Structure formats: structure tokens, C-alpha cells
mmCIF file of C-alpha atoms and ligand atoms in Angstrom:
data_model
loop_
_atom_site.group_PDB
_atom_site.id
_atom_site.type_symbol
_atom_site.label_atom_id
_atom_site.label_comp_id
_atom_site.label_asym_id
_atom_site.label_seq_id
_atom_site.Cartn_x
_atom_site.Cartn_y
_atom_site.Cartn_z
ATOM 1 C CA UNK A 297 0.000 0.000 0.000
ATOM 2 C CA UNK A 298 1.496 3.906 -0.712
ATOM 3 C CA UNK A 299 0.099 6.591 0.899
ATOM 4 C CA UNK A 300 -1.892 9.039 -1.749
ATOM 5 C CA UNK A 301 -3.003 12.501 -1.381
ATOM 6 C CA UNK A 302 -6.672 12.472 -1.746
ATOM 7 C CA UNK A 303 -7.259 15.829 -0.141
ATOM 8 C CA UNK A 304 -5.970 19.170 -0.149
ATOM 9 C CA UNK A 305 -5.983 23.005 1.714
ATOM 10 C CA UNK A 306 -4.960 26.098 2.779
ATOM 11 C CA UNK A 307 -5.082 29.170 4.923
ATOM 12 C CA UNK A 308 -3.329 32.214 4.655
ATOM 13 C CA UNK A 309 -3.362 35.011 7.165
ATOM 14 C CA UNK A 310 -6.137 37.936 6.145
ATOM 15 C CA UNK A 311 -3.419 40.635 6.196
ATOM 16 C CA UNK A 312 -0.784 40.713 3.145
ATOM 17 C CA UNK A 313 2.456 43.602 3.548
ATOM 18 C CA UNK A 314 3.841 44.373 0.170
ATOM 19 C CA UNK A 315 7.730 45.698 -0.299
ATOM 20 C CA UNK A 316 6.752 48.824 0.351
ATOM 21 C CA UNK A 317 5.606 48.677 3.566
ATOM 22 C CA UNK A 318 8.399 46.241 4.903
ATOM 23 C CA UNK A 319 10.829 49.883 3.199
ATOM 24 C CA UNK A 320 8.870 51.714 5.686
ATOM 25 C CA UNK A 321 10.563 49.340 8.710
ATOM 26 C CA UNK A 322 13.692 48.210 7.468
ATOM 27 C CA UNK A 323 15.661 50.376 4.987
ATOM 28 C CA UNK A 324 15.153 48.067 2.114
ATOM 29 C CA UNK A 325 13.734 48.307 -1.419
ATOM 30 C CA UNK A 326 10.586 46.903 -3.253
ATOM 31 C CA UNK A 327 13.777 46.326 -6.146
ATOM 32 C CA UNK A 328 15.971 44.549 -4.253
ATOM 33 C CA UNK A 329 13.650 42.113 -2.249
ATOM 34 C CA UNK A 330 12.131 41.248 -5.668
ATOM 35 C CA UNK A 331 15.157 40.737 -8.041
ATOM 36 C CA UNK A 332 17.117 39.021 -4.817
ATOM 37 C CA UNK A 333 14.006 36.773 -3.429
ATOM 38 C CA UNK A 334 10.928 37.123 -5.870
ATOM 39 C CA UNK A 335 9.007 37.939 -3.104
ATOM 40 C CA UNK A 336 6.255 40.654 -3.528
ATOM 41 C CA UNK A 337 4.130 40.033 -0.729
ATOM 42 C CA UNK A 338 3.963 38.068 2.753
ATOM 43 C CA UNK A 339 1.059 37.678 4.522
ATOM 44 C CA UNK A 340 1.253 37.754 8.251
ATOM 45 C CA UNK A 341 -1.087 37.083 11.200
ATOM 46 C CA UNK A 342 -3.197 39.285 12.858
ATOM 47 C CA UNK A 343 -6.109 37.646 14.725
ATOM 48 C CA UNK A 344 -4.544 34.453 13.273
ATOM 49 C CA UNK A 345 -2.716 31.662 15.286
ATOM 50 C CA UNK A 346 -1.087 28.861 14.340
ATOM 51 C CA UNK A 347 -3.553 26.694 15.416
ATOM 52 C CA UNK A 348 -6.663 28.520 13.891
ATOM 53 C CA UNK A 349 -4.348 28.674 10.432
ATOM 54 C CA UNK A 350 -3.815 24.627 10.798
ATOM 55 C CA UNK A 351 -7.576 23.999 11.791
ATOM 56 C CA UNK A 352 -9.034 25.876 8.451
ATOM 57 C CA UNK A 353 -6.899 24.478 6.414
ATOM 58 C CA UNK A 354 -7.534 21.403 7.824
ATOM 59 C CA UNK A 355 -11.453 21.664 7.468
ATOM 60 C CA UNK A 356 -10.741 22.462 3.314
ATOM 61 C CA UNK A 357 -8.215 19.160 3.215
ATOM 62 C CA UNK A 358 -11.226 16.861 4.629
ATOM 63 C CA UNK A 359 -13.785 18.479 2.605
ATOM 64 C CA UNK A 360 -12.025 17.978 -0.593
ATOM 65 C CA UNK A 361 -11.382 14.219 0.403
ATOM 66 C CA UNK A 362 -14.651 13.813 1.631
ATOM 67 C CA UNK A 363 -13.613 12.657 5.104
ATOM 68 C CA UNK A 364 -14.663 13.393 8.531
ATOM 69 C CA UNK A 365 -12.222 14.070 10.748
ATOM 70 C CA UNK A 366 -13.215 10.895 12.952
ATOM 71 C CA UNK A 367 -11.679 9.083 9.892
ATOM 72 C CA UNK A 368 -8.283 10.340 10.854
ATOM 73 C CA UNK A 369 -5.993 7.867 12.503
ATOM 74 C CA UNK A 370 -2.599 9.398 12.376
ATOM 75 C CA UNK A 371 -2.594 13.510 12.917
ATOM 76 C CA UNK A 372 0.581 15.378 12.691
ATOM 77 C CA UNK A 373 1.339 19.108 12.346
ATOM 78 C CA UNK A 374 5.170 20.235 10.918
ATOM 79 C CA UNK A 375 5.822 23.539 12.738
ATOM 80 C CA UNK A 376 8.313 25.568 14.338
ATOM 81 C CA UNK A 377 6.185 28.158 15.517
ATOM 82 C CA UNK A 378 3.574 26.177 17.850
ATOM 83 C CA UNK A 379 1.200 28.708 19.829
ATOM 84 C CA UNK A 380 2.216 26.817 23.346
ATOM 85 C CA UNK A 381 5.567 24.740 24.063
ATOM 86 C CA UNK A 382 3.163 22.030 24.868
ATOM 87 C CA UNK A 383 0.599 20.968 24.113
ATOM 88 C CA UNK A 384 1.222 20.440 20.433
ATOM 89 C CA UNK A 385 0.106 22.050 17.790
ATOM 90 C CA UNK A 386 -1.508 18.761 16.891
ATOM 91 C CA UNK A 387 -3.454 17.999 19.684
ATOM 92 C CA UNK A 388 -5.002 21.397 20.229
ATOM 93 C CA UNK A 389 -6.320 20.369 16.438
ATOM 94 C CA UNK A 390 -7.454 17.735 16.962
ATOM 95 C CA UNK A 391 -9.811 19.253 19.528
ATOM 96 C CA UNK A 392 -11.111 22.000 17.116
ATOM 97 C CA UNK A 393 -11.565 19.418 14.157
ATOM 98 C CA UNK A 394 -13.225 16.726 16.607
ATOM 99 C CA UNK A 395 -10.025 13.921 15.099
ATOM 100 C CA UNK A 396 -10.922 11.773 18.022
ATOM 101 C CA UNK A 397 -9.772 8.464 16.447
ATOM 102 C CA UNK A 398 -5.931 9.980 15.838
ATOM 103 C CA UNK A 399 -2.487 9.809 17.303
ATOM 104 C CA UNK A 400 -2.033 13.257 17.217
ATOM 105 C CA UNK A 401 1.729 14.959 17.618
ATOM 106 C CA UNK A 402 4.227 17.724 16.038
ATOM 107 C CA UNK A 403 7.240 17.521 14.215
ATOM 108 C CA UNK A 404 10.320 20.263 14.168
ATOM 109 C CA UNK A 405 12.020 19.795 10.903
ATOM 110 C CA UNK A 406 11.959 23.566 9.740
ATOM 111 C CA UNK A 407 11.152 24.244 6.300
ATOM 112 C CA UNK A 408 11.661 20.265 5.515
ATOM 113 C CA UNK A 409 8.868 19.583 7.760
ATOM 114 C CA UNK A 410 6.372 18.880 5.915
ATOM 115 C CA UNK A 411 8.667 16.657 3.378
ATOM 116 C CA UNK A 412 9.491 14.940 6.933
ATOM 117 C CA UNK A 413 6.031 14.728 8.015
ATOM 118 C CA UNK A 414 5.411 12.782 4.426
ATOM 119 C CA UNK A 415 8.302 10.116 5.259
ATOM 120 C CA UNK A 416 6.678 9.372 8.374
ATOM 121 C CA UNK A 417 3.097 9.270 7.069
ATOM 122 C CA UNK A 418 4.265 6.913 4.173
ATOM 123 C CA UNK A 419 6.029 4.455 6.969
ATOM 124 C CA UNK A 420 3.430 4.081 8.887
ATOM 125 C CA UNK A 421 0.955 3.795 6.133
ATOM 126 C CA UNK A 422 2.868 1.458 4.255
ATOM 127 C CA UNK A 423 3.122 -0.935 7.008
ATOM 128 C CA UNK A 424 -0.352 -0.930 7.640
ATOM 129 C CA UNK A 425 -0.118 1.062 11.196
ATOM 130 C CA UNK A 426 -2.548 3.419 9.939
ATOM 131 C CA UNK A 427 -4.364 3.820 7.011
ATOM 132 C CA UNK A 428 -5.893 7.696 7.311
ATOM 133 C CA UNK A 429 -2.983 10.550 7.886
ATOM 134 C CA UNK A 430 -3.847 14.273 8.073
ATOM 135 C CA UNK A 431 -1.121 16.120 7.603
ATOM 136 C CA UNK A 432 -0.586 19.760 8.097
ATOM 137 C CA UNK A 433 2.504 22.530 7.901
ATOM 138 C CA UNK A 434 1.703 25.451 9.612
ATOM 139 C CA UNK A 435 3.611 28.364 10.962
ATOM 140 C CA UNK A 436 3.085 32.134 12.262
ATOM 141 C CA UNK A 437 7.264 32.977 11.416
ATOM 142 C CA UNK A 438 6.360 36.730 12.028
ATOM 143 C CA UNK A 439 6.647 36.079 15.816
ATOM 144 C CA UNK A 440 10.429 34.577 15.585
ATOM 145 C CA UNK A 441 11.326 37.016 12.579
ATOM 146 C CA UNK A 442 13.657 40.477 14.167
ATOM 147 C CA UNK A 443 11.773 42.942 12.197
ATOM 148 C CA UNK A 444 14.884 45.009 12.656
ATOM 149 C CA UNK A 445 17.134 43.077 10.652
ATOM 150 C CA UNK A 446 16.266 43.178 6.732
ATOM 151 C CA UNK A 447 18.650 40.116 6.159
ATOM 152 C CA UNK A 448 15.808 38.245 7.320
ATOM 153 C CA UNK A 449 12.436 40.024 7.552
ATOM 154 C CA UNK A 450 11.823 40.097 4.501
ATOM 155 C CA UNK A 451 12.223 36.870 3.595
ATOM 156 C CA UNK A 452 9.502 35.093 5.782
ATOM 157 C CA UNK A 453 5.380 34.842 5.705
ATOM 158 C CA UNK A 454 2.632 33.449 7.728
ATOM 159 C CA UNK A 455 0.194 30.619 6.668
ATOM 160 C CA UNK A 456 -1.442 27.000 6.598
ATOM 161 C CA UNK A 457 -1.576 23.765 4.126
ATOM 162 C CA UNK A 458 -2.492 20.501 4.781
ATOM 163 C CA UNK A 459 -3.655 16.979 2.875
ATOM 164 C CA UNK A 460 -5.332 14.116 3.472
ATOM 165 C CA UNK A 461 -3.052 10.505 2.693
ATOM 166 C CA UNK A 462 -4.756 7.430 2.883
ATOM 167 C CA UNK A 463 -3.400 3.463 2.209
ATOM 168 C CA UNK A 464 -3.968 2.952 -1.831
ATOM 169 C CA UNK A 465 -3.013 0.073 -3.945
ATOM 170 C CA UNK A 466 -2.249 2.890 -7.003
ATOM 171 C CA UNK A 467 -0.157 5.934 -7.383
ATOM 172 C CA UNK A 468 0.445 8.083 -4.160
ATOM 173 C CA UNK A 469 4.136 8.238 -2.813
ATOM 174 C CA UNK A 470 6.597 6.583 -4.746
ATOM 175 C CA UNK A 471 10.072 7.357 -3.468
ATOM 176 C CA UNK A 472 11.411 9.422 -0.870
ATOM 177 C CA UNK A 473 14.847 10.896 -0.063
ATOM 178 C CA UNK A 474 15.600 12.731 3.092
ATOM 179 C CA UNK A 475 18.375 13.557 5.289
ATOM 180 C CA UNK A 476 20.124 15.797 7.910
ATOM 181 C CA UNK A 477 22.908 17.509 8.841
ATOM 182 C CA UNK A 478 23.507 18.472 12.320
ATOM 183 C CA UNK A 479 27.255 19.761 12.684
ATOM 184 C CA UNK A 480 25.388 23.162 10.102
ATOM 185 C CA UNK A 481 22.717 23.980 12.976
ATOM 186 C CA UNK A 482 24.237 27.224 13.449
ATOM 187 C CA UNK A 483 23.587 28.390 9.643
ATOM 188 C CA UNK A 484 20.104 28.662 10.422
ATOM 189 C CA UNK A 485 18.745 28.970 13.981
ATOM 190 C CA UNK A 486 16.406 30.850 16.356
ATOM 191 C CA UNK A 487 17.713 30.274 20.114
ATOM 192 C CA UNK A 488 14.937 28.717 22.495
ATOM 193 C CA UNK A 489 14.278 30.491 26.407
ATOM 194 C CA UNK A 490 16.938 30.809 28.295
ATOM 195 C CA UNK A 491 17.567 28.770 31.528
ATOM 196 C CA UNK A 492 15.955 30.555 34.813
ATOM 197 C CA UNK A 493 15.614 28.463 37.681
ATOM 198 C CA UNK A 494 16.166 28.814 41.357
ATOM 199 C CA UNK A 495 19.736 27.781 40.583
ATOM 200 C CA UNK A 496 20.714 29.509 36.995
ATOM 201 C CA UNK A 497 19.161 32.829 36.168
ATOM 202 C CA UNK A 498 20.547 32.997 33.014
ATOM 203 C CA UNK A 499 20.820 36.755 31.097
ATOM 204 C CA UNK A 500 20.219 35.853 27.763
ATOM 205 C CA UNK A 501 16.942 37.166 26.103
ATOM 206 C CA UNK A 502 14.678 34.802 24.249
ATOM 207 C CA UNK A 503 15.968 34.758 20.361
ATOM 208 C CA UNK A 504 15.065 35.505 16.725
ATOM 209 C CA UNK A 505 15.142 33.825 13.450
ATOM 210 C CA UNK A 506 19.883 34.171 12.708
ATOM 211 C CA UNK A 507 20.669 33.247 9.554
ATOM 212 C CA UNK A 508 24.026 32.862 7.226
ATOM 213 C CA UNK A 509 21.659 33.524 4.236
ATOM 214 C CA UNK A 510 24.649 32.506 1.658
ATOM 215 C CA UNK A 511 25.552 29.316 3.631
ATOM 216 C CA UNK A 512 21.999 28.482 3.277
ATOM 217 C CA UNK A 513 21.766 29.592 -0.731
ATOM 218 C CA UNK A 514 24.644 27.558 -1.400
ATOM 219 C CA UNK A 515 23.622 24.683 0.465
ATOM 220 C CA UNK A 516 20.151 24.145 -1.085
ATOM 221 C CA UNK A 517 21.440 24.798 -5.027
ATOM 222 C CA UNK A 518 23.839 21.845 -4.131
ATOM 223 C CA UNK A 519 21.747 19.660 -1.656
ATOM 224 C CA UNK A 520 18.322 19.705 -3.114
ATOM 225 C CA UNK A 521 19.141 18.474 -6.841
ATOM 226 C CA UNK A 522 21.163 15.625 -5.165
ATOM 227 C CA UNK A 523 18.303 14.418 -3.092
ATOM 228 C CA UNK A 524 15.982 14.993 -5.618
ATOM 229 C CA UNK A 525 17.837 12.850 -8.424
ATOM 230 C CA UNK A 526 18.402 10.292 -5.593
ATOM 231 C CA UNK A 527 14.423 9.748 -5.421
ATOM 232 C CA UNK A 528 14.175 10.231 -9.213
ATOM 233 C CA UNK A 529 16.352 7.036 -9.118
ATOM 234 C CA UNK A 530 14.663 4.993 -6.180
ATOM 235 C CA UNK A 531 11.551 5.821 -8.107
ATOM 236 C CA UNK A 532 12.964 4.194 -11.436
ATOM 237 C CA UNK A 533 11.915 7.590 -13.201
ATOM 238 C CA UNK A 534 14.009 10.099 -15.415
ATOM 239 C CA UNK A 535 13.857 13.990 -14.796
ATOM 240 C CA UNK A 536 11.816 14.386 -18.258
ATOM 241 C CA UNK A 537 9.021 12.265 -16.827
ATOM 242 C CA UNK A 538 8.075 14.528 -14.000
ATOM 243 C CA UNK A 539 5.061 17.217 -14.636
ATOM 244 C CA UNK A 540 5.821 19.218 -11.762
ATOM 245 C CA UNK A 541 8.915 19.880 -9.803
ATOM 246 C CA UNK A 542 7.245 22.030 -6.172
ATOM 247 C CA UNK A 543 10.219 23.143 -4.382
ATOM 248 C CA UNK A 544 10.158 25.254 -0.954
ATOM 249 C CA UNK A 545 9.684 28.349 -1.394
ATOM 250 C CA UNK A 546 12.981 30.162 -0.012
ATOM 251 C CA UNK A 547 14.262 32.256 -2.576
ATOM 252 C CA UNK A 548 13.257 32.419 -6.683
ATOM 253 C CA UNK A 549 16.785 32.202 -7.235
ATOM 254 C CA UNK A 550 17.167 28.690 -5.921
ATOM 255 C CA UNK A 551 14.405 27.442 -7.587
ATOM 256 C CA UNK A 552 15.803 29.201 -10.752
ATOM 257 C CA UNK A 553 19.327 26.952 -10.188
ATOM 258 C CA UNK A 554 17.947 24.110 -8.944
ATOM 259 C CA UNK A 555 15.855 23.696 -12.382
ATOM 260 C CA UNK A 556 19.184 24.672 -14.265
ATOM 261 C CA UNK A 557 21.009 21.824 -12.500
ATOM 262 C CA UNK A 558 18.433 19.208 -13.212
ATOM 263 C CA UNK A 559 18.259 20.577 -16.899
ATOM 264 C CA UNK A 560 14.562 20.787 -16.456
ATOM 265 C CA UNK A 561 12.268 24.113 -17.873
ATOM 266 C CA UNK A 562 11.621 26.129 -15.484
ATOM 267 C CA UNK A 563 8.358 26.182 -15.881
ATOM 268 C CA UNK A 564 7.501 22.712 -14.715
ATOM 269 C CA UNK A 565 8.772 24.490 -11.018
ATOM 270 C CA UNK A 566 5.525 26.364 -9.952
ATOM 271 C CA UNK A 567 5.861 29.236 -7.122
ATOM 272 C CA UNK A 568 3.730 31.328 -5.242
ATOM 273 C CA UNK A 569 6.913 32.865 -3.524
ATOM 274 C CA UNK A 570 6.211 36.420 -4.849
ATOM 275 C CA UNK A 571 2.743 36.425 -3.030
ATOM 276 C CA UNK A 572 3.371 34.364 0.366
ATOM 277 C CA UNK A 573 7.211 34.152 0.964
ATOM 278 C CA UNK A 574 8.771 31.480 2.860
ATOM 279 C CA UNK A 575 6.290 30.079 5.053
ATOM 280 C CA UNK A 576 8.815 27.029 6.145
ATOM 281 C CA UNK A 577 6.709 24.225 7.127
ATOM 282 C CA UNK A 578 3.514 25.911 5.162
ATOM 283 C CA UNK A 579 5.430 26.214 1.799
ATOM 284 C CA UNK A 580 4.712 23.001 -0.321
ATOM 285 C CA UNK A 581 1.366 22.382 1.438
ATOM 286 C CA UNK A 582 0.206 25.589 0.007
ATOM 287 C CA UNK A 583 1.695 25.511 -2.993
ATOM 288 C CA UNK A 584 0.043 21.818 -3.325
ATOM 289 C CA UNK A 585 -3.305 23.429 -2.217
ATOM 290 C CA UNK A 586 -2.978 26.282 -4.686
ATOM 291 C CA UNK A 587 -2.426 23.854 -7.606
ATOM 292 C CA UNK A 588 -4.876 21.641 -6.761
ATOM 293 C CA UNK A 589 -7.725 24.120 -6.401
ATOM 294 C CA UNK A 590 -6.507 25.693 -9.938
ATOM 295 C CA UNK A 591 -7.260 22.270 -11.323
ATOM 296 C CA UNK A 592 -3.388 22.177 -12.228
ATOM 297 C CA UNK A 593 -3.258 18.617 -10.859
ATOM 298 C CA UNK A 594 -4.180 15.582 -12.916
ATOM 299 C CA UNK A 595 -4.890 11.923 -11.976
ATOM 300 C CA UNK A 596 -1.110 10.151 -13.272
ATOM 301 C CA UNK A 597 0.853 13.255 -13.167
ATOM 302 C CA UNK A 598 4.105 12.654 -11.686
ATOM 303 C CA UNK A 599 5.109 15.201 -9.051
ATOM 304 C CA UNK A 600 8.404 15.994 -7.306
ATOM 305 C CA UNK A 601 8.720 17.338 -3.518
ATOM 306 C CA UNK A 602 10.970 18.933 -2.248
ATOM 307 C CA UNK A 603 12.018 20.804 0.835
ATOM 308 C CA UNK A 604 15.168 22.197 2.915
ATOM 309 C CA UNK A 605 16.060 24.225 5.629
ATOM 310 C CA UNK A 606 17.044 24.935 9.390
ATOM 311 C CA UNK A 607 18.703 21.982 10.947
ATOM 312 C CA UNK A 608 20.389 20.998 8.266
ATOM 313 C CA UNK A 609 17.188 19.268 7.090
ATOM 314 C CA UNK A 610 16.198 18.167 3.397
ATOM 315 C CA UNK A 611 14.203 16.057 1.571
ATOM 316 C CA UNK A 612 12.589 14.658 -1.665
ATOM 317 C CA UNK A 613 9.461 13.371 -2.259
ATOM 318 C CA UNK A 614 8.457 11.667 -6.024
ATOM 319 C CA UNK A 615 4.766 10.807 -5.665
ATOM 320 C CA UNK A 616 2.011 10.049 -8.821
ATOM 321 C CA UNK A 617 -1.390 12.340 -8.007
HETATM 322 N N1 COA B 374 17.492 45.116 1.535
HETATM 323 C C1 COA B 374 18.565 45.775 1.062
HETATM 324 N N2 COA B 374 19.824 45.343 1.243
HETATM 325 C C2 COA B 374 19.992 44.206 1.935
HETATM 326 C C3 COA B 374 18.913 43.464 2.453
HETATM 327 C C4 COA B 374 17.621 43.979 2.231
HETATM 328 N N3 COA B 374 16.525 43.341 2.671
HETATM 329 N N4 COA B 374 19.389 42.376 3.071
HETATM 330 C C5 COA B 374 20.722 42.407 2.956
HETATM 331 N N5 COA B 374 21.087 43.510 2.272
HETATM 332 C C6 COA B 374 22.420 43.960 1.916
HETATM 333 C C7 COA B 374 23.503 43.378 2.787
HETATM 334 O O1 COA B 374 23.635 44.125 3.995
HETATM 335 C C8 COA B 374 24.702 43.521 1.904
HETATM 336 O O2 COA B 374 25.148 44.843 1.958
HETATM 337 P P1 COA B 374 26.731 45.165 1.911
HETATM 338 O O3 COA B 374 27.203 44.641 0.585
HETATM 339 O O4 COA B 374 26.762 46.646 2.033
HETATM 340 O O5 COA B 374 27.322 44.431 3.069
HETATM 341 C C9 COA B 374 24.147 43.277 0.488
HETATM 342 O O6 COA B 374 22.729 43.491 0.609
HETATM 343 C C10 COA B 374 24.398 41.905 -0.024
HETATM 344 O O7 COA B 374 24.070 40.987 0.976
HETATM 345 P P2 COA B 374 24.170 39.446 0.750
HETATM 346 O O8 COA B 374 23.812 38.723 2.010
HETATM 347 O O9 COA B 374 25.492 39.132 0.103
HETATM 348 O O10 COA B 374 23.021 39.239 -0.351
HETATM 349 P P3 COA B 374 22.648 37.954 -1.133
HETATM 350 O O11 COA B 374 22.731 38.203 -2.577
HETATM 351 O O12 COA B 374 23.324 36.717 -0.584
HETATM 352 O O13 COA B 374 21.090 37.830 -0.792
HETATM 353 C C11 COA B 374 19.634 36.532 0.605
HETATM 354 C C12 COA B 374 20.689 37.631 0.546
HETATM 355 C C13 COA B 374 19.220 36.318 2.053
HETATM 356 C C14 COA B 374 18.423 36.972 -0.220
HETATM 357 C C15 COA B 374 20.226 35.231 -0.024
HETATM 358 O O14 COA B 374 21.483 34.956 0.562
HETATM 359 C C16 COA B 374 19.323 34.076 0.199
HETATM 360 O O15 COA B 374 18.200 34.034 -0.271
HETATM 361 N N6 COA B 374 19.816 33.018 0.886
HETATM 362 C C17 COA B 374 18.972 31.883 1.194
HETATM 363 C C18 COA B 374 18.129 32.212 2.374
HETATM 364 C C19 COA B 374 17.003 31.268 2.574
HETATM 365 O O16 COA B 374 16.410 30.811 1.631
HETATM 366 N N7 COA B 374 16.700 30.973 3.836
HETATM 367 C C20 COA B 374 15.651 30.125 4.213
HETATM 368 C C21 COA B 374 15.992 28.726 3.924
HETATM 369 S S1 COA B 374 14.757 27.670 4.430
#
């Protein structure tokens, strides 16, 4: 059995800030954020949490798969930006979305989250553990984002996306490649609290998103067409064969290389990175969402997944819709 998406949704933030009004913070420029990112806009959260984000996107997923969420055995939520240290993001979902048959728990793998939230799915579907996974990336970056520091604010956005796997004989995930590399954490990294306790009262102040923004450029355009060729090949499947490449949606640029390397058009790499930004964990679900709800998707089309980030973390996904 492979696990197959048969439902898809998202849920971005009401409020969208344009280059312009990030110039008006930082001193930046509408030009440079667009011809170094391809980001336009980023929508951030107001009266939005991570959990409500996750919960309506969510709701869309099981409508469009026709599910109830009692259906759901397996419930897990990719996110770096949970609304309480515990409980997870999960759980608190599964209250809202009544998912009272599921295992419910979140996963930290940054921006690969939702790639890493796939490999699990797919293990435990495949070996018959469970057979219904909702799956959801969801984050609210603006809180961890120093909207002082323009080598990072305007890179990030807020928002939702989630699908619905279950167990199917045909299609679904074919091949996966993912790994990690720890001794890089410090490339990409937002510190946690600090220790205070009757015995340490440490000084240091909670932390924001850091970033060595080339480190990370030069790691994806090397990592991510590596992994991605290594699934191509698990999968038995050539580059040409695959209708859609969705990559995470860091920086146009990447994507732009990546598609170079692999000597694929660029047009078979959708993005919506000029309208939401990097939403980490929310990226690819959205994207998927998008694409779906466009009617972009076909039954048999051959799709490639594929994520990076903080960590080190990466991963590929080849999967037939
Ligand atoms: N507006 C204007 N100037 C800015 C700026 C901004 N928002 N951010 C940085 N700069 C400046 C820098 O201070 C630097 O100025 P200097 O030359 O006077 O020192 C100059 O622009 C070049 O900075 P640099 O960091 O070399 O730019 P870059 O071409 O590497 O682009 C990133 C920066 C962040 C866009 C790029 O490195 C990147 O996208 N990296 C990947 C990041 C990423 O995807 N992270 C998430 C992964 S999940």
C-alpha cells in the first residue's frame, strides 16, 4: 500500500504587507527584495494563530477528500512556531476538528517539515499502522522574525496547508529521499528560552530567526538536486518524466538553479513565492493546495517534492497524483 493525497488546503493570514511597507521598517527596497528573493508580498497574522491557520486548512483538506475528521488515525502538524511549548500544535487540532480516532503529535524539521512529516506518514501507512494521515505545515514565522534586521524580515510569511493521505493500492508516494545535517545547525537557527531556575538565572533574552543567508543559498542549489535525483532514481523515473517539480519556497533564485542543475524548464517548477514568501513548514502544502484548487493537478501526473532548511534538514518526495 502507498500513501496518496486524496485531499488538499490552505489558509493564509487575512493581512498581506507588500515591499513597500516592509521599506517603511527596514531600509530596504521593493527592487531589491524582488530581483534578490521574488518575493512581492507576505502575509502575516493578525487575529490568526497557528492553530486557527492549521484547523481551516484542515477543514478544506477533509472536505475535498470527503472525510470526517473521525476518519483520521494518524494527525501530525510540521511547525516551528507552535502557539504553546506544549501541548502540540496537533493535539489542540485535533480538539477544534473533533479527530478523536488519531495519534495526534508535532514535528520540528523547519522548512523540511512537511517533506518529513510525508516520510513518516508513508512508513506508517505502508506498514499498515494506519491507514488515514492528516497532515498539516503550519507556521506564524512573524513572531520569531527580528523585524529590525532586513537580512531576514523580509524573507519570511505566515500561513497553513495541509492533505489528506490514505493506504492505496495505485499511485500516491513513490520514493522518498531525506536527510540531515547536524554539525550546520548554526547556519540557520532561532535560540529557544533561556535557563531561569532557582539555581541559573541565566541573562540571555529569548531569540530571533539568525541566519548565514549565503551558507543556506549555497547549500540548497547543491543539496536539493542531489536528493531529488536520488528519489528520481529509487523511483525508477528520469527527470523528463516529472510534470511538476514544487520546491520550498525560499528564494526564486534557488528554484531558478535548482531547475538549471536538473536541466529541467523552469516552468515545470511552480511558485507562489512572490505572493506568500517562505512560510517554512507551510510552503509546499500551500503551494500543493494552490495547484490543486486551480485544477493544475491531474490523476497520473508525476510530481516531485521537495524541501530544505534549518537543521540541516532536506528532503525529496516523487509521488504520482
Ligand atoms: N534590503 C537591502 N539590502 C539588503 C537586504 C535587504 N533586505 N538584506 C541584505 N542587504 C544587503 C547586505 O547588507 C549587503 O550589503 P553590503 O554589501 O553593504 O554588506 C548586500 O545586501 C548583499 O548581501 P548578501 O547577504 O550578500 O546578499 P545575497 O545576494 O546573498 O542575498 C539573501 C541575501 C538572504 C536573499 C540570499 O542569501 C538568500 O536568499 N539566501 C537563502 C536564504 C534562505 O532561503 N533561507 C531560508 C531557507 S529555508
Amino acid at each position: 500500500m502507498n500513501a496518496k493525497i486524496i485531499g488538499t488546503g490552505c489558509q493564509l493570514p487575512a493581512y498581506a504587507a507588500d515591499n513597500h511597507y516592509l521599506s517603511t521598517l527596514v531600509e530596504t527596497s521593493d527592487e531589491w527584495i524582488t530581483e534578490r528573493t521574488g518575493i512581492r508580498m507576505r502575509h502575516l497574522a493578525q487575529k490568526e494563530t497557528t492553530t486557527s491557520l492549521s484547523v481551516d486548512a484542515a477543514g478544506k483538506a477533509l472536505a475535498s477528500a470527503g472525510m470526517q475528521a473521525s476518519d483520521i488515525d494518524l494527525l501530525i502538524v510540521a511547525t516551528i512556531t507552535a502557539d504553546t511549548e506544549t501541548p502540540s500544535t496537533a493535539c489542540r487540532v485535533q480538539a477544534e476538528i473533533g479527530a478523536v480516532n488519531a495519534v495526534a503529535f508535532d514535528i520540528n524539521a523547519a522548512c523540511s517539515g512537511f517533506l518529513y512529516a510525508l516520510h513518516i506518514a508513508d512508513a506508517f501507512i505502508k506498514s499498515g499502522v494506519y491507514k488515514n494521515a492528516l497532515l498539516i505545515g503550519a507556521e506564524t514565522l512573524s513572531k520569531l522574525v527580528d523585524w529590525t534586521d532586513r537580512g531576514t524580515c523580509v524573507l519570511f510569511g505566515d500561513g497553513a496547508g495541509a492533505v489528506v493521505l490514505t493506504a492505496s493500492k495505485q499511485g500516491g508516494v513513490l520514493s522518498q529521499s531525506v536527510g540531515s545535517n547536524g554539525s550546520k545547525w548554526e547556519v540557520l537557527s532561532c535560540a529557544a528560552r533561556p535557563v531561569r531556575n532557582p539555581v541559573c538565572q541565566s541573562k540571555e533574552v529569548p531569540g530571533y530567526l539568525r541566519m548565514d543567508g549565503q551558507e543556506v543559498f549555497k547549500f540548497a542549489v547543491k543539496t536539493v538536486p542531489l536528493c531529488i535525483e536520488d528519489a528520481l532514481e529509487k523511483a525508477g523515473l528520469q527527470p523528463e518524466e516529472i510534470t511538476h517539480y514544487l520546491l520550498h519556497q525560499a528564494n526564486k533564485r534557488i528554484i531558478q538553479t535548482v531547475a538549471k542543475r536538473l536541466k529541467q524548464p523552469e516552468e515545470r517548477f511552480p511558485m507562489n513565492i512572490d505572493q506568500c514568501a517562505n512560510t517554512s513548514a507551510a510552503s509546499l502544502p500551500i503551494l500543493l493546495a494552490q495547484m490543486d484548487t486551480q485544477g493544475r493537478l491531474h490523476p497520473g501526473d508525476k510530481l516531485v517534492l521537495s524541501g530544505f532548511g534549518a537543521g540541516l534538514t532536506w528532503g525529496a518526495c516523487v509521488l504520482e497524483w
